[in-house]
Tab-separated table of C-alpha atoms in Angstrom:
chain	number	residue	atom	x	y	z
A	1	LEU	CA	-102.980	111.578	-86.123
A	2	SER	CA	-99.903	112.149	-87.771
A	3	PHE	CA	-98.586	108.860	-88.183
A	4	GLY	CA	-99.235	105.035	-88.266
A	5	ILE	CA	-102.474	103.308	-88.566
A	6	LEU	CA	-106.279	104.771	-86.391
A	7	GLY	CA	-108.674	101.200	-87.138
A	8	GLY	CA	-110.864	98.769	-86.119
A	9	THR	CA	-114.591	97.397	-85.215
A	10	GLY	CA	-115.414	100.748	-83.180
A	11	SER	CA	-116.049	104.390	-84.551
A	12	LEU	CA	-115.152	107.873	-82.873
A	13	THR	CA	-116.452	111.022	-82.429
A	14	LEU	CA	-114.313	114.866	-82.794
A	15	SER	CA	-115.184	117.215	-80.133
A	16	GLY	CA	-113.771	120.315	-79.380
A	17	ALA	CA	-112.292	122.435	-82.108
A	18	SER	CA	-108.259	121.323	-81.954
A	19	SER	CA	-108.955	117.697	-83.486
A	20	THR	CA	-105.997	117.289	-86.707
A	21	TRP	CA	-105.598	114.970	-89.040
A	22	SER	CA	-102.152	115.117	-90.715
A	23	GLY	CA	-100.357	112.054	-91.868
A	24	GLY	CA	-101.743	108.725	-90.803
A	25	VAL	CA	-104.132	106.123	-92.283
A	26	LEU	CA	-107.761	106.213	-91.129
A	27	ALA	CA	-109.794	102.479	-91.618
A	28	LEU	CA	-112.478	103.243	-89.091
A	29	PRO	CA	-115.578	105.360	-88.925
A	30	VAL	CA	-115.094	109.055	-87.288
A	31	THR	CA	-117.869	111.681	-87.125
A	32	VAL	CA	-116.830	115.258	-86.779
A	33	ALA	CA	-120.517	116.211	-83.657
A	34	SER	CA	-121.986	119.425	-84.706
A	35	GLY	CA	-119.216	122.831	-83.170
A	36	ALA	CA	-116.439	120.985	-83.567
A	37	THR	CA	-112.895	121.292	-85.763
A	38	LEU	CA	-110.475	118.730	-87.593
A	39	SER	CA	-108.047	120.425	-88.926
A	40	LEU	CA	-106.192	118.177	-92.263
A	41	THR	CA	-103.378	119.258	-93.398
A	42	GLY	CA	-101.119	116.284	-95.229
A	43	THR	CA	-101.426	113.661	-96.823
A	44	GLU	CA	-103.386	111.843	-95.246
A	45	GLU	CA	-104.902	108.081	-96.213
A	46	PHE	CA	-107.891	106.164	-95.780
A	47	ARG	CA	-108.655	102.031	-95.938
A	48	THR	CA	-111.427	101.592	-98.139
A	49	GLY	CA	-114.890	101.333	-96.281
A	50	ALA	CA	-113.457	104.027	-94.309
A	51	SER	CA	-116.005	107.384	-93.587
A	52	LEU	CA	-115.853	110.563	-92.589
A	53	ILE	CA	-119.376	112.230	-91.557
A	54	ASN	CA	-119.275	115.789	-90.999
A	55	ASP	CA	-121.306	117.202	-88.565
A	56	GLY	CA	-118.781	119.780	-88.259
A	57	THR	CA	-116.041	121.790	-89.505
A	58	VAL	CA	-113.548	121.289	-91.149
A	59	ASP	CA	-110.603	122.978	-92.049
A	60	GLU	CA	-108.790	121.477	-95.590
A	61	ALA	CA	-105.288	124.022	-95.529
A	62	GLY	CA	-103.795	121.585	-98.489
A	63	GLY	CA	-102.256	118.709	-98.980
A	64	THR	CA	-103.760	115.086	-99.975
A	65	LEU	CA	-107.390	112.791	-98.576
A	66	LEU	CA	-106.684	109.876	-100.801
A	67	THR	CA	-107.325	106.280	-100.614
A	68	SER	CA	-105.080	103.863	-99.730
A	69	PHE	CA	-103.256	102.160	-101.397
A	70	SER	CA	-102.698	99.207	-98.702
A	71	PRO	CA	-103.576	96.436	-97.793
A	72	LEU	CA	-105.826	95.609	-101.108
A	73	CYS	CA	-107.282	97.710	-103.082
A	74	THR	CA	-110.912	96.844	-103.079
A	75	ALA	CA	-114.378	97.637	-104.061
A	76	THR	CA	-115.338	98.972	-101.067
A	77	ALA	CA	-115.850	102.498	-101.335
A	78	ALA	CA	-114.171	104.824	-98.534
A	79	SER	CA	-116.115	107.191	-97.852
A	80	VAL	CA	-116.497	111.445	-96.987
A	81	THR	CA	-120.260	113.304	-96.274
A	82	ASN	CA	-120.136	116.798	-95.427
A	83	THR	CA	-123.855	117.397	-93.809
A	84	ALA	CA	-126.636	119.299	-94.824
A	85	THR	CA	-125.000	121.083	-90.403
A	86	GLY	CA	-121.502	120.741	-92.131
A	87	THR	CA	-119.085	123.331	-93.488
A	88	TRP	CA	-115.982	122.582	-95.698
A	89	THR	CA	-113.228	124.923	-95.835
A	90	ALA	CA	-110.065	124.266	-98.654
A	91	SER	CA	-107.649	127.148	-98.429
A	92	PRO	CA	-104.646	126.087	-100.639
A	93	ALA	CA	-102.097	128.664	-100.500
A	94	SER	CA	-101.248	130.775	-104.851
A	95	GLY	CA	-99.378	128.321	-106.067
A	96	GLN	CA	-100.840	125.376	-103.893
A	97	THR	CA	-103.160	122.080	-104.731
A	98	THR	CA	-105.325	120.488	-101.998
A	99	THR	CA	-106.946	117.437	-103.196
A	100	ILE	CA	-109.220	114.861	-102.898
A	101	GLU	CA	-108.380	111.679	-104.571
A	102	THR	CA	-108.524	107.836	-105.301
A	103	ASN	CA	-105.515	105.799	-105.617
A	104	CYS	CA	-106.777	102.535	-104.323
A	105	GLY	CA	-110.283	102.559	-104.339
A	106	PRO	CA	-113.552	104.426	-104.886
A	107	LEU	CA	-113.580	107.416	-102.649
A	108	ASN	CA	-117.249	108.746	-102.627
A	109	PHE	CA	-117.478	112.895	-101.304
A	110	ALA	CA	-121.296	113.927	-100.456
A	111	ASN	CA	-122.281	117.603	-99.710
A	112	ALA	CA	-124.995	118.321	-98.470
A	113	GLY	CA	-123.386	120.754	-96.633
A	114	THR	CA	-121.991	123.758	-97.605
A	115	PHE	CA	-118.009	123.335	-99.311
A	116	THR	CA	-116.579	126.751	-100.157
A	117	ALA	CA	-112.434	127.137	-101.372
A	118	SER	CA	-111.597	130.120	-100.203
A	119	GLY	CA	-107.380	129.742	-101.154
A	120	ALA	CA	-104.913	131.235	-104.430
A	121	GLY	CA	-104.010	127.571	-105.313
A	122	SER	CA	-106.463	125.081	-107.176
A	123	VAL	CA	-108.638	122.563	-105.365
A	124	ASP	CA	-108.472	119.139	-107.311
A	125	ILE	CA	-111.325	116.667	-106.957
A	126	ALA	CA	-110.785	115.013	-110.341
A	127	THR	CA	-111.164	111.280	-109.305
A	128	SER	CA	-113.669	111.141	-106.401
A	129	ILE	CA	-117.124	110.557	-106.347
A	130	PHE	CA	-118.485	114.065	-106.043
A	131	ASP	CA	-121.927	114.316	-105.755
A	132	ASN	CA	-123.482	117.574	-104.529
A	133	THR	CA	-126.871	118.209	-102.695
A	134	GLY	CA	-125.643	121.546	-100.885
A	135	THR	CA	-123.170	123.890	-102.008
A	136	LEU	CA	-120.233	123.929	-104.218
A	137	ASP	CA	-118.721	128.054	-103.473
A	138	VAL	CA	-116.166	128.375	-105.934
A	139	ALA	CA	-114.978	131.803	-103.669
A	140	SER	CA	-111.416	131.849	-104.840
A	141	GLY	CA	-108.616	130.067	-106.899
A	142	THR	CA	-110.050	127.235	-109.557
A	143	VAL	CA	-112.342	123.699	-108.661
A	144	THR	CA	-111.464	120.765	-110.940
A	145	LEU	CA	-114.480	118.109	-110.981
A	146	GLY	CA	-113.309	115.221	-111.798
A	147	GLY	CA	-114.328	111.962	-114.311
A	148	GLY	CA	-114.166	108.392	-114.458
A	149	ASP	CA	-115.607	106.272	-113.203
A	150	GLY	CA	-114.602	106.595	-109.817
A	151	THR	CA	-112.201	104.174	-109.041
A	152	SER	CA	-108.318	105.102	-110.002
A	153	GLY	CA	-108.820	106.601	-113.034
A	154	GLY	CA	-111.611	109.233	-112.662
A	155	GLY	CA	-114.721	110.146	-111.114
A	156	THR	CA	-118.462	111.505	-111.660
A	157	GLY	CA	-120.688	113.029	-110.082
A	158	ASN	CA	-124.236	113.883	-109.638
A	159	SER	CA	-125.799	117.769	-108.480
A	160	THR	CA	-130.041	118.923	-107.755
A	161	GLY	CA	-127.124	121.728	-105.512
A	162	THR	CA	-125.811	124.608	-105.965
A	163	PHE	CA	-122.201	125.660	-107.774
A	164	SER	CA	-121.821	129.657	-107.238
A	165	VAL	CA	-118.441	130.694	-109.413
A	166	THR	CA	-117.182	133.994	-107.507
A	167	ALA	CA	-116.150	136.745	-109.786
A	168	SER	CA	-111.945	135.470	-110.850
A	169	ALA	CA	-112.705	132.156	-109.691
A	170	THR	CA	-113.197	129.311	-111.996
A	171	LEU	CA	-114.557	125.997	-111.553
A	172	ASN	CA	-114.398	122.883	-114.046
A	173	PHE	CA	-116.042	120.088	-115.750
A	174	ASP	CA	-113.761	117.762	-116.884
A	175	GLY	CA	-115.556	114.240	-116.970
A	176	SER	CA	-118.498	112.773	-116.736
A	177	TYR	CA	-120.834	114.920	-114.430
A	178	THR	CA	-124.552	115.128	-115.097
A	179	LEU	CA	-126.585	118.548	-113.680
A	180	PRO	CA	-130.561	117.119	-113.551
A	181	SER	CA	-133.902	119.056	-114.535
A	182	THR	CA	-134.537	118.777	-111.088
A	183	GLY	CA	-131.666	120.738	-109.949
A	184	ALA	CA	-130.254	124.377	-108.520
A	185	GLY	CA	-127.599	124.829	-111.185
A	186	VAL	CA	-125.061	126.794	-111.364
A	187	SER	CA	-124.283	130.464	-111.420
A	188	GLY	CA	-121.696	133.268	-110.195
A	189	ALA	CA	-119.940	135.603	-112.157
A	190	GLY	CA	-116.631	134.060	-112.902
A	191	THR	CA	-115.163	131.160	-114.302
A	192	VAL	CA	-116.969	127.873	-115.595
A	193	GLY	CA	-114.973	125.020	-118.165
A	194	PHE	CA	-116.668	122.201	-119.123
A	195	THR	CA	-112.554	120.402	-119.835
A	196	GLY	CA	-112.472	117.366	-120.653
A	197	GLY	CA	-114.989	113.658	-120.305
A	198	THR	CA	-119.060	113.485	-121.022
A	199	GLU	CA	-121.706	116.306	-118.865
A	200	VAL	CA	-124.975	116.656	-119.258
A	201	VAL	CA	-125.939	119.823	-118.192
A	202	ASP	CA	-130.533	120.406	-117.913
A	203	ALA	CA	-130.177	122.413	-114.126
A	204	PRO	CA	-130.216	126.240	-114.221
A	205	TYR	CA	-126.967	127.587	-116.132
A	206	ALA	CA	-127.434	132.158	-115.400
A	207	MET	CA	-123.001	131.492	-115.930
A	208	GLY	CA	-122.002	134.279	-118.717
A	209	SER	CA	-119.614	131.960	-120.925
A	210	ILE	CA	-119.456	127.736	-121.926
A	211	SER	CA	-115.953	127.400	-122.337
A	212	VAL	CA	-115.541	123.572	-123.987
A	213	SER	CA	-112.037	122.131	-124.064
A	214	GLY	CA	-110.684	118.803	-123.988
A	215	GLY	CA	-112.674	116.745	-126.493
A	216	ALA	CA	-115.148	117.475	-123.866
A	217	LEU	CA	-118.873	116.224	-124.305
A	218	VAL	CA	-121.466	118.853	-123.417
A	219	THR	CA	-124.888	118.693	-124.899
A	220	MET	CA	-126.727	122.081	-123.091
A	221	ALA	CA	-131.061	121.284	-121.803
A	222	PRO	CA	-131.688	124.100	-120.017
A	223	ALA	CA	-135.249	125.943	-120.311
A	224	SER	CA	-133.122	129.502	-120.904
A	225	LEU	CA	-129.830	130.932	-121.362
A	226	PRO	CA	-129.740	134.206	-119.447
A	227	ASN	CA	-126.713	135.530	-118.899
A	228	VAL	CA	-125.101	133.243	-121.934
A	229	THR	CA	-122.083	136.271	-124.212
A	230	SER	CA	-120.381	134.312	-125.834
A	231	VAL	CA	-119.402	130.704	-126.152
A	232	THR	CA	-115.849	128.694	-126.514
A	233	LEU	CA	-115.054	126.111	-128.216
A	234	SER	CA	-111.752	124.820	-129.300
A	235	ASN	CA	-111.799	120.920	-129.192
A	236	GLY	CA	-115.202	118.830	-127.707
A	237	THR	CA	-119.023	118.917	-128.931
A	238	LEU	CA	-121.039	120.694	-127.673
A	239	THR	CA	-124.734	119.762	-128.172
A	240	LEU	CA	-127.197	123.341	-128.061
A	241	ASP	CA	-129.839	121.476	-126.750
A	242	THR	CA	-132.090	125.275	-125.775
A	243	THR	CA	-131.240	129.247	-127.657
A	244	PRO	CA	-129.358	131.595	-125.484
A	245	SER	CA	-131.416	134.705	-124.499
A	246	GLN	CA	-128.998	137.402	-126.753
A	247	ASP	CA	-127.347	137.055	-129.450
A	248	VAL	CA	-123.316	135.601	-128.651
A	249	THR	CA	-119.623	135.734	-129.609
A	250	LEU	CA	-118.493	132.823	-130.589
A	251	ALA	CA	-115.438	132.175	-131.142
A	252	PHE	CA	-114.585	128.592	-132.830
A	253	SER	CA	-112.164	126.062	-133.607
A	254	PHE	CA	-112.565	122.577	-134.046
A	255	GLY	CA	-115.154	120.484	-132.958
A	256	ILE	CA	-118.874	119.801	-133.846
A	257	LEU	CA	-121.651	122.297	-132.478
A	258	GLY	CA	-124.213	121.980	-132.909
A	259	GLY	CA	-127.947	120.577	-131.190
A	260	THR	CA	-131.643	122.020	-131.837
A	261	GLY	CA	-130.650	125.459	-129.692
A	262	SER	CA	-129.370	128.135	-132.689
A	263	LEU	CA	-126.788	131.318	-131.636
A	264	THR	CA	-127.029	134.810	-133.637
A	265	LEU	CA	-123.574	135.993	-133.671
A	266	SER	CA	-123.182	139.861	-131.989
A	267	GLY	CA	-120.387	142.073	-132.986
A	268	ALA	CA	-117.352	141.570	-135.120
A	269	SER	CA	-115.043	139.614	-133.561
A	270	SER	CA	-116.650	136.136	-134.326
């Protein structure tokens, strides 16, 4: 599909390795079968109420996947489901951004499989609802998860799944997001930033740092913070209801630092 509108009361199931979607509007349910591959290469639009279910492989090299402006904005969400057997790879090149967004009506992305960011560029899911019960693997580049209500002003998400951030990669939480205590949590040698909105982290947090900026309101309450050695608060509120397992360095320039936990500072650079 490169141009036009694909719709109707029926549905499509894709097979093989040669399906492509580079433009145009999807207005009916489409399923990528197990073993099949769909390549996304341009600006792809959903009509609200349409759906894409991936049981196979989706390769998104760049561009934008978004809900459509026309014919009318409705409360009926367009939806993307990456099932437990699904693999979704976003691989924007350096300087490029792959965007999954809403311009008109909600776009819900449910990840039960593996979503991998593997390019040197950025993956922006800042205005969609991204619920992760599978694995979000930030292997390289930067991934931003957004905030708001999932309509036209931002997305919100919850996760009982895994967030993995490789060294030199970055994951930003830029809005309303909840990581419950039943979740697998966040781990890796990369960087996690809380850059806006309201985040509640009760799941395991095995990163080496906590960084709050952009006016974010962040509550950290996992059972432990085993690896945290630095805390940065440049603009926002950080409520620590748990205590890092080791001494930390602190960079605090603006905001509120509170909670029922405590910090012990080390070194000469706090």
